[in-house]
Amino acid sequence: MEQMIWFLRVLTLFLAVVGISTFSFGDPSLTQSTMTNVKFEPAIKTILAFHGIKSYRVPTVGESLEAKWEGEDVKFVVKSLLPNQQISWEIVGLPHTEVIYMSIEVIEKENTVLLKTQMQSHHKSDFFSRLNHLFFGSHSLKAEAKSIVELFPTSKP
């Protein structure tokens, strides 16, 4: 009987820690930089092509593009565009994520180009979405950042 009481105490403590962690965890974000020789327009087209978007031009502000993200059908909605400098879009349609904001800034330096990528994920408010983001939220952003680095063979870590 005493072992059962200790088991219940430990289980209660475990569930309390998981519950508190789930509701106090913030939205994950990630910033990374990549050096490459690819200019603004080809870089944006390459990133969009990686997600299955066939575009012959850089999308305009307000344009919505259908794509695949982590095996799900999502929409890329372009929020802002500064020609040859910066583009930002949001990704909507993932099951446990309300929206993912992604911004790509291109800084040209001498013979190279610096691609600065910023990503931020906002989870839905239900318990399972919060729990999913607690364990997998930052990992999915890191995997996306790694895949963007691997798209450009001349990039340096």
Coordinates of C-alpha atoms in Angstrom, one line a residue:
M1 CA 0.0 0.0 0.0
E2 CA 2.8 2.4 0.8
Q3 CA 4.4 1.8 -2.6
M4 CA 1.1 2.8 -4.3
I5 CA 1.1 6.0 -2.3
W6 CA 4.6 6.8 -3.4
F7 CA 3.7 6.0 -7.0
L8 CA 0.7 8.4 -6.9
R9 CA 2.9 11.1 -5.4
V10 CA 5.5 10.8 -8.1
L11 CA 2.8 10.6 -10.8
T12 CA 1.1 13.7 -9.5
L13 CA 4.4 15.5 -9.4
F14 CA 5.3 14.5 -13.0
L15 CA 1.9 15.6 -14.3
A16 CA 2.1 18.9 -12.4
V17 CA 5.6 19.6 -14.0
V18 CA 4.3 18.6 -17.5
G19 CA 1.2 20.8 -17.0
I20 CA 3.1 23.8 -15.8
S21 CA 5.7 23.5 -18.6
T22 CA 3.0 23.1 -21.2
F23 CA 1.2 26.3 -20.3
S24 CA 4.3 28.4 -19.5
F25 CA 6.2 27.5 -22.7
G26 CA 6.4 30.4 -25.2
D27 CA 6.4 30.4 -29.0
P28 CA 9.6 29.1 -30.5
S29 CA 11.6 31.4 -32.8
L30 CA 14.9 31.0 -34.7
T31 CA 17.3 33.3 -36.5
Q32 CA 20.1 32.1 -38.8
S33 CA 22.4 33.5 -41.4
T34 CA 23.8 31.7 -44.5
M35 CA 26.6 32.9 -46.9
T36 CA 26.0 32.1 -50.6
N37 CA 26.6 33.4 -54.1
V38 CA 22.9 33.3 -55.0
K39 CA 21.2 36.7 -55.4
F40 CA 17.7 37.6 -54.1
E41 CA 15.4 36.4 -56.8
P42 CA 17.0 33.0 -57.5
A43 CA 17.3 32.4 -53.7
I44 CA 13.6 33.1 -53.1
K45 CA 12.6 30.9 -56.1
T46 CA 14.8 28.1 -54.8
I47 CA 13.3 28.2 -51.3
L48 CA 9.8 28.3 -52.8
A49 CA 10.6 25.4 -55.2
F50 CA 11.9 23.4 -52.2
H51 CA 8.3 23.6 -50.8
G52 CA 6.8 22.5 -54.1
I53 CA 5.8 26.0 -55.4
K54 CA 6.7 26.5 -59.0
S55 CA 7.0 30.2 -59.5
Y56 CA 8.7 32.0 -62.4
R57 CA 8.8 35.3 -60.5
V58 CA 9.0 36.5 -56.9
P59 CA 5.4 36.6 -55.5
T60 CA 3.7 39.9 -54.7
V61 CA 2.3 41.2 -51.4
G62 CA -0.9 39.5 -50.5
E63 CA -0.4 36.6 -52.9
S64 CA -1.3 33.1 -51.6
L65 CA 0.6 30.1 -52.7
E66 CA -0.2 26.4 -52.1
A67 CA 2.7 24.3 -50.8
K68 CA 3.8 21.3 -48.7
W69 CA 5.2 21.8 -45.2
E70 CA 6.1 18.8 -43.1
G71 CA 3.8 16.6 -45.2
E72 CA 0.8 18.9 -44.8
D73 CA -0.9 21.1 -47.5
V74 CA -0.4 24.7 -46.4
K75 CA -0.7 28.2 -47.7
F76 CA 2.2 30.6 -48.0
V77 CA 0.7 34.2 -47.8
V78 CA 3.2 36.9 -48.7
K79 CA 3.0 39.7 -46.1
S80 CA 5.7 42.1 -47.2
L81 CA 8.3 42.5 -50.0
L82 CA 11.1 44.9 -50.4
P83 CA 12.5 44.2 -53.9
N84 CA 16.1 42.7 -53.8
Q85 CA 16.2 43.1 -50.0
Q86 CA 13.6 41.3 -47.9
I87 CA 10.5 39.1 -48.2
S88 CA 8.3 37.8 -45.4
W89 CA 5.4 35.4 -45.5
E90 CA 3.2 33.5 -43.1
I91 CA 2.4 29.8 -43.3
V92 CA -1.1 28.7 -42.3
G93 CA -2.8 25.3 -42.4
L94 CA -0.8 23.1 -40.0
P95 CA -2.8 21.1 -37.6
H96 CA -1.2 22.2 -34.3
T97 CA 0.2 25.6 -35.4
E98 CA -1.9 28.7 -35.9
V99 CA 0.7 30.5 -38.0
I100 CA 4.5 30.4 -38.8
Y101 CA 6.1 33.7 -39.7
M102 CA 9.1 33.6 -41.9
S103 CA 11.3 36.5 -43.1
I104 CA 14.2 36.3 -45.4
E105 CA 16.6 39.3 -45.7
V106 CA 19.2 39.4 -48.4
I107 CA 22.4 41.5 -47.7
E108 CA 24.9 41.7 -50.6
K109 CA 28.5 42.0 -49.5
E110 CA 31.3 42.2 -52.1
N111 CA 31.2 38.9 -53.9
T112 CA 28.8 37.0 -51.6
V113 CA 25.3 37.3 -50.3
L114 CA 24.2 36.9 -46.7
L115 CA 20.7 35.3 -46.3
K116 CA 19.3 36.1 -42.9
T117 CA 16.3 33.9 -42.1
Q118 CA 14.0 34.5 -39.2
M119 CA 11.2 32.1 -38.2
Q120 CA 8.6 32.3 -35.5
S121 CA 5.9 29.7 -34.7
H122 CA 2.6 30.5 -32.9
H123 CA 0.7 27.4 -31.5
K124 CA -3.0 27.0 -31.2
S125 CA -4.4 27.4 -27.7
D126 CA -5.7 23.9 -27.1
F127 CA -3.7 21.5 -24.7
F128 CA -2.5 19.1 -27.3
S129 CA -1.2 21.8 -29.6
R130 CA 0.7 23.3 -26.6
L131 CA 2.1 19.9 -25.7
N132 CA 3.1 19.3 -29.3
H133 CA 5.0 22.7 -29.4
L134 CA 6.6 22.0 -26.0
F135 CA 8.3 18.9 -27.4
F136 CA 8.6 19.5 -31.2
G137 CA 8.1 23.2 -31.9
S138 CA 11.7 24.3 -31.9
H139 CA 12.8 21.1 -33.6
S140 CA 10.7 21.7 -36.6
L141 CA 12.1 25.2 -37.0
K142 CA 15.6 23.9 -36.7
A143 CA 14.9 21.2 -39.3
E144 CA 13.5 23.9 -41.7
A145 CA 16.6 26.1 -41.1
K146 CA 18.9 23.2 -41.8
S147 CA 17.1 22.4 -45.0
I148 CA 17.4 26.0 -46.2
V149 CA 21.2 25.9 -45.5
E150 CA 21.4 22.7 -47.5
L151 CA 19.7 24.3 -50.5
F152 CA 22.7 26.5 -51.3
P153 CA 25.8 24.4 -51.9
T154 CA 28.2 27.4 -51.7
S155 CA 26.9 28.3 -48.2
K156 CA 29.2 28.3 -45.2
P157 CA 28.0 27.3 -41.8

